[in-house]
Tab-separated table of N, CA and C in Angstrom:
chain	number	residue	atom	x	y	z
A	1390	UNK	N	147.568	-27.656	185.775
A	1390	UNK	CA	147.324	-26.292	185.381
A	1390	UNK	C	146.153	-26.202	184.410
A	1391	UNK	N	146.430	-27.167	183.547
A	1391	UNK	CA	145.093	-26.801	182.874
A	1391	UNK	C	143.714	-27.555	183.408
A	1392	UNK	N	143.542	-27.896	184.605
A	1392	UNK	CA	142.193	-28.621	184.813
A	1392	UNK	C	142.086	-27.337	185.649
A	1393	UNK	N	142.984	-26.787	186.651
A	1393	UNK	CA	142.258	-25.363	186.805
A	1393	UNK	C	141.850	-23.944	186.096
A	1394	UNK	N	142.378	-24.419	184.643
A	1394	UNK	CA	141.631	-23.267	183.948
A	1394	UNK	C	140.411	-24.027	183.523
A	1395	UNK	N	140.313	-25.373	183.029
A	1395	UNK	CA	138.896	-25.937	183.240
A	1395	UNK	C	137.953	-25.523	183.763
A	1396	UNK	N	138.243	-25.951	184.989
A	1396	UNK	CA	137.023	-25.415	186.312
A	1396	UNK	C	137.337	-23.937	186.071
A	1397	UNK	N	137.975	-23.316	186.025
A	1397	UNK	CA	137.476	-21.790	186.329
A	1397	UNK	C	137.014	-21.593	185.071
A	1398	UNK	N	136.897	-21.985	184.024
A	1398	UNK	CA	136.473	-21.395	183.131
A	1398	UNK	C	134.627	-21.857	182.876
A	1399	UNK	N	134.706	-22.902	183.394
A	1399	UNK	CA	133.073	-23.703	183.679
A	1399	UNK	C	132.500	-22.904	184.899
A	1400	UNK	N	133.323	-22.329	185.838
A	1400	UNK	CA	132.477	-21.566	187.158
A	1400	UNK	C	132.047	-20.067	186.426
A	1401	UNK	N	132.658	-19.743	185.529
A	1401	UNK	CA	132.408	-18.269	184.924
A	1401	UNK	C	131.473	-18.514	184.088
A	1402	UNK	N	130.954	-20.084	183.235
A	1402	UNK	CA	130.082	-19.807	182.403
A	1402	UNK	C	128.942	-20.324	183.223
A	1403	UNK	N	129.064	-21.343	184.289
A	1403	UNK	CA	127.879	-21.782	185.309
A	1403	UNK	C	127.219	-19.768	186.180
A	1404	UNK	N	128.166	-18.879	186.083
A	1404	UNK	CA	127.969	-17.842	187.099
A	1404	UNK	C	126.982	-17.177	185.908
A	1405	UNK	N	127.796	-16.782	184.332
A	1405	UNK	CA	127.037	-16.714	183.612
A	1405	UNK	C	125.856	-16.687	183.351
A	1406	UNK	N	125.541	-17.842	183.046
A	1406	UNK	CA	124.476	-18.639	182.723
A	1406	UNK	C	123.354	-18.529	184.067
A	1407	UNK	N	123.860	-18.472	185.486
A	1407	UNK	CA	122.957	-18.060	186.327
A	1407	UNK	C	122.419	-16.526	185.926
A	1408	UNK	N	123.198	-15.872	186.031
A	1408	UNK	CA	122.589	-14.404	185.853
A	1408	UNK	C	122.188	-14.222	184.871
A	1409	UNK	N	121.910	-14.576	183.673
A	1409	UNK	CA	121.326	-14.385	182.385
A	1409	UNK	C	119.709	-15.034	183.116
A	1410	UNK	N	119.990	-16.368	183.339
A	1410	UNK	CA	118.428	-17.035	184.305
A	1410	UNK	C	117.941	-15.744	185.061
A	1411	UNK	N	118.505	-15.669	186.259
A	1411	UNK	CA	117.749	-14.223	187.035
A	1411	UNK	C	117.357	-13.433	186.456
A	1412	UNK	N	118.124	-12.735	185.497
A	1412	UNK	CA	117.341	-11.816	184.093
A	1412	UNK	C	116.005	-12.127	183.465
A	1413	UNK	N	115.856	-13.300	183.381
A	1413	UNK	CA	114.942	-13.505	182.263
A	1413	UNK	C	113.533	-13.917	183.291
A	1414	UNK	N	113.598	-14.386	184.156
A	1414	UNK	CA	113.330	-14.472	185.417
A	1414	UNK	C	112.197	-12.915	186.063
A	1415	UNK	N	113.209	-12.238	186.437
A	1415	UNK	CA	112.675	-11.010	186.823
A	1415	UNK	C	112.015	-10.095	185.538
A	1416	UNK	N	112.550	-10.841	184.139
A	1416	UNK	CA	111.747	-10.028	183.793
A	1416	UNK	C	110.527	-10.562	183.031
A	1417	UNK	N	109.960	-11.510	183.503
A	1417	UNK	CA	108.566	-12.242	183.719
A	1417	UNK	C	108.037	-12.054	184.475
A	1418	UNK	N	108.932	-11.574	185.746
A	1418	UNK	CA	107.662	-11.081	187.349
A	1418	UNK	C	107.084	-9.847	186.990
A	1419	UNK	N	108.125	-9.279	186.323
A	1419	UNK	CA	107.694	-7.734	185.903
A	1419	UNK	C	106.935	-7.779	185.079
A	1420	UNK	N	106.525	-8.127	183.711
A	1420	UNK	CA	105.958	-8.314	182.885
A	1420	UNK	C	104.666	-8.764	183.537
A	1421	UNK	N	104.169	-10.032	184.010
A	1421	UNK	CA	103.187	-10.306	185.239
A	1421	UNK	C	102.649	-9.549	186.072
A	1422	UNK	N	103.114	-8.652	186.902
A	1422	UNK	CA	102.969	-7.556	187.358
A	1422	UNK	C	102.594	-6.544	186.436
A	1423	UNK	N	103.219	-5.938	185.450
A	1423	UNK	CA	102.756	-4.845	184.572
A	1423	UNK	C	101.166	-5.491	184.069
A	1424	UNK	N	101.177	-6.896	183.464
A	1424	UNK	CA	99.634	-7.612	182.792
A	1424	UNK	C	98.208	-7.516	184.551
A	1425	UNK	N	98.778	-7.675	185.409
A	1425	UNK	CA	98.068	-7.241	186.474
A	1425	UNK	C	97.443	-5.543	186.901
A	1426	UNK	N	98.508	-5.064	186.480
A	1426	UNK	CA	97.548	-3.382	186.967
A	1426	UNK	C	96.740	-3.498	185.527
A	1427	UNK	N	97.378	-3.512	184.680
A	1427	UNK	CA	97.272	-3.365	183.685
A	1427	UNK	C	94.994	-3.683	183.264
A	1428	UNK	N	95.128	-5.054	183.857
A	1428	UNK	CA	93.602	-5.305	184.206
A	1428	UNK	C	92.963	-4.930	185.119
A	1429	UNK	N	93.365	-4.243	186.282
A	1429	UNK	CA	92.619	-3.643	187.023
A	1429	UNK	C	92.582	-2.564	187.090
A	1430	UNK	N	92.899	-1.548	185.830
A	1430	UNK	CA	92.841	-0.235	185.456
A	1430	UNK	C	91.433	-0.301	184.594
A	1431	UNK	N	91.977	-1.170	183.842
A	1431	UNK	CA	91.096	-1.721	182.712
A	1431	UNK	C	89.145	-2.026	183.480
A	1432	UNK	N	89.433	-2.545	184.719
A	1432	UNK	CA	88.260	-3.460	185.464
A	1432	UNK	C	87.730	-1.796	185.813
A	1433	UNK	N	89.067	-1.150	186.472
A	1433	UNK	CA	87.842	0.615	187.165
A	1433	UNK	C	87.928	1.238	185.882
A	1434	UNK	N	88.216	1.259	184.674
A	1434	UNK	CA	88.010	2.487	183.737
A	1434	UNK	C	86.663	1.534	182.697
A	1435	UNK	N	85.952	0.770	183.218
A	1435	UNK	CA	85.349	0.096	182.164
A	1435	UNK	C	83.658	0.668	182.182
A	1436	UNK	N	83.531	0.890	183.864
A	1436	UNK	CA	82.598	1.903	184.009
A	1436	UNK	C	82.217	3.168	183.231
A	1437	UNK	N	83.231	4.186	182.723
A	1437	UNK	CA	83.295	4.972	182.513
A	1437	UNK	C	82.877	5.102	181.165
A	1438	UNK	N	82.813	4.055	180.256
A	1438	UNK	CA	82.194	3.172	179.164
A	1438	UNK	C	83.089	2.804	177.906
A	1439	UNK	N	83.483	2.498	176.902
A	1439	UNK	CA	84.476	1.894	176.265
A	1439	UNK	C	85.854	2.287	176.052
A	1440	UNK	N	86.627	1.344	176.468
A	1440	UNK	CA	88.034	2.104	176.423
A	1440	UNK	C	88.646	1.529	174.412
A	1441	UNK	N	89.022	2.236	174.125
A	1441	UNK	CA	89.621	2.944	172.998
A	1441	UNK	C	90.869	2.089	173.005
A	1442	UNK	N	91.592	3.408	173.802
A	1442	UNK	CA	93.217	2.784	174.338
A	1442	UNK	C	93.392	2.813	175.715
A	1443	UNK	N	94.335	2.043	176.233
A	1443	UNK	CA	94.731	2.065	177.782
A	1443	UNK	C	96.119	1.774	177.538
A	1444	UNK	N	96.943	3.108	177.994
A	1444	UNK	CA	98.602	3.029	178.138
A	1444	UNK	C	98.947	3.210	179.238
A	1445	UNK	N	100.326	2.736	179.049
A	1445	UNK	CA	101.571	2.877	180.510
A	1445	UNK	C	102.540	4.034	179.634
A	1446	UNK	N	102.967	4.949	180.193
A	1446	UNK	CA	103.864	5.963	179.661
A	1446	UNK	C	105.052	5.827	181.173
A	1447	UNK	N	105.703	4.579	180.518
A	1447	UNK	CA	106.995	3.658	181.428
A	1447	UNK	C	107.985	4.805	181.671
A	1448	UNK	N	108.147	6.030	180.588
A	1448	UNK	CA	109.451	7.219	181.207
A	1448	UNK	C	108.966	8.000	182.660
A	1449	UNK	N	107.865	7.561	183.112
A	1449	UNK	CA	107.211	8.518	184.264
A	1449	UNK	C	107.044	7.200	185.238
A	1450	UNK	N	106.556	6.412	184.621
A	1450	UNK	CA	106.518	5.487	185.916
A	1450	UNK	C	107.782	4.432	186.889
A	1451	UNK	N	107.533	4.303	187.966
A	1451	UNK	CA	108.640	3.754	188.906
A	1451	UNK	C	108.122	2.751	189.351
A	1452	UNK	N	108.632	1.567	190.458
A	1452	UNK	CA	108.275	0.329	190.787
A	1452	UNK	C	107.364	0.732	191.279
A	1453	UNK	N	106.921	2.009	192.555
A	1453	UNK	CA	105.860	2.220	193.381
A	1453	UNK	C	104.652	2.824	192.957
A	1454	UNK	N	104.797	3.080	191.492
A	1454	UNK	CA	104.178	4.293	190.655
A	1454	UNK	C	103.978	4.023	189.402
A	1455	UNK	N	102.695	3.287	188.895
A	1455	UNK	CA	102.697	3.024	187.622
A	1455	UNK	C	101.396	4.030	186.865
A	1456	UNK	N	102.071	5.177	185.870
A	1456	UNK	CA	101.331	6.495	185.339
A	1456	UNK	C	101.086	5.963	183.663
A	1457	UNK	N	99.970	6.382	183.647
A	1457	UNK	CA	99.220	5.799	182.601
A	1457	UNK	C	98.165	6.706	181.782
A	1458	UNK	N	97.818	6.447	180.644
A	1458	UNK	CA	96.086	6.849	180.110
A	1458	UNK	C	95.220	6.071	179.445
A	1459	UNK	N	94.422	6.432	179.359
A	1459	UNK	CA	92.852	6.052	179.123
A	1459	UNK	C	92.260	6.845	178.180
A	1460	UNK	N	92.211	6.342	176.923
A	1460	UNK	CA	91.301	7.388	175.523
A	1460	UNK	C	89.839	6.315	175.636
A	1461	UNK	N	88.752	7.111	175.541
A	1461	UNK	CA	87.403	5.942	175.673
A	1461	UNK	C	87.287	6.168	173.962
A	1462	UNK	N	86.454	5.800	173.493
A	1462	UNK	CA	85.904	6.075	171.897
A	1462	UNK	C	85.005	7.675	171.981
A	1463	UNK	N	84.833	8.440	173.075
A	1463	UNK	CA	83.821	9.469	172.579
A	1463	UNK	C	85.149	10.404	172.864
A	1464	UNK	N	86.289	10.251	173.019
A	1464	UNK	CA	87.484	10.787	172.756
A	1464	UNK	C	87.758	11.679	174.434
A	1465	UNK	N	86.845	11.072	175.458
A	1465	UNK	CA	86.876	11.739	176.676
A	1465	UNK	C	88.609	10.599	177.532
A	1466	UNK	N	89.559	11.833	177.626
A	1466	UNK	CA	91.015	11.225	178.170
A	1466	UNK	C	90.696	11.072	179.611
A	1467	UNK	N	91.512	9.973	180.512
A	1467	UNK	CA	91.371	10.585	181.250
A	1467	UNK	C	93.414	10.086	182.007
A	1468	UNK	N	94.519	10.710	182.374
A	1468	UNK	CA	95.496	10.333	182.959
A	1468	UNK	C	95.609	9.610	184.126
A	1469	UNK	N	96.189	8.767	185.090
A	1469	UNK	CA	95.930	8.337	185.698
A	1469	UNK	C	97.189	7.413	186.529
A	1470	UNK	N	97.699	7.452	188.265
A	1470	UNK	CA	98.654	6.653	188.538
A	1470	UNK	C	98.184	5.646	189.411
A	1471	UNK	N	98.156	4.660	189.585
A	1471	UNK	CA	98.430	3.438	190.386
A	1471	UNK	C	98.908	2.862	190.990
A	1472	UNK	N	98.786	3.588	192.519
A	1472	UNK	CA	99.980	2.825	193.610
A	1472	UNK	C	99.123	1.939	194.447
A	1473	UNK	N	99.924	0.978	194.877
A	1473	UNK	CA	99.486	-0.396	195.946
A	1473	UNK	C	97.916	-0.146	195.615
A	1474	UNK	N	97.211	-0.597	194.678
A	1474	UNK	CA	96.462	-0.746	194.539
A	1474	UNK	C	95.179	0.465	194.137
A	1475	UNK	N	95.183	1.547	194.731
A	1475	UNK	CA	94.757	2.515	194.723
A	1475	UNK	C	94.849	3.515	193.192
A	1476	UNK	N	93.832	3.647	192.618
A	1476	UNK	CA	94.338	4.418	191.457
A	1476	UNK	C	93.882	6.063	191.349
A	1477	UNK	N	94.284	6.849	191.345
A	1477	UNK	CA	94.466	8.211	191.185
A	1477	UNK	C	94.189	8.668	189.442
A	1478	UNK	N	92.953	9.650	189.333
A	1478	UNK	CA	92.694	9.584	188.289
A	1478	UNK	C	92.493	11.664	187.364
A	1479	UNK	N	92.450	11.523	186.927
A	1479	UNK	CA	92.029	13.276	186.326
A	1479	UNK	C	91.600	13.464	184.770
A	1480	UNK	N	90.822	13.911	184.232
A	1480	UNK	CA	90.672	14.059	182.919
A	1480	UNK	C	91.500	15.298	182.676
A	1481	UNK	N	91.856	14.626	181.459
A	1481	UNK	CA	92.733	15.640	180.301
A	1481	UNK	C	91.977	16.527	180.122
A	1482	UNK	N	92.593	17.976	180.142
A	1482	UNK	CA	92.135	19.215	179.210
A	1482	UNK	C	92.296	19.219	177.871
């Protein structure tokens, strides 16, 4: 009796201990992914001439949909989303 609370109690912290891994895991792909648009927002807004700030405003954005802005230093905004590659852009009023 007690070598099967043993093992079951080692399969709950082995199950554990997996899903805490997958966690930490996925959230390095994500993070990786976010440091990726992240530079190729950066690569098309660099034209436009010095960026200031470049944000993600994460309450609007979704996995397929990452919504963002762009302050340059002459204080010209401009908003902007980023799907599969493609970025969609508009200056602030």
């Amino acid at each position: 009796m007690k070598k099967k609370n043993v093992a079951l109690l080692s399969g709950l912290l082995g199950l554990g201990g997996l899903f805490v891994t997958g966690v930490v895991v996925k959230k390095q792909l994500d993070e990786k992914r976010r440091q990726r648009i992240l530079a190729e927002v950066r690569r098309f807004f660099d034209t436009f001439g010095t960026i200031a700030v470049l944000y993600i405003n994460d309450f609007e954005s979704t996995l397929d949909c990452v919504k963002g802005g762009v302050v340059f230093d002459d204080d010209v905004t401009f908003y902007f989303e980023y799907r599969q590659g493609e970025i969609d852009y508009r200056e602030a009023e």
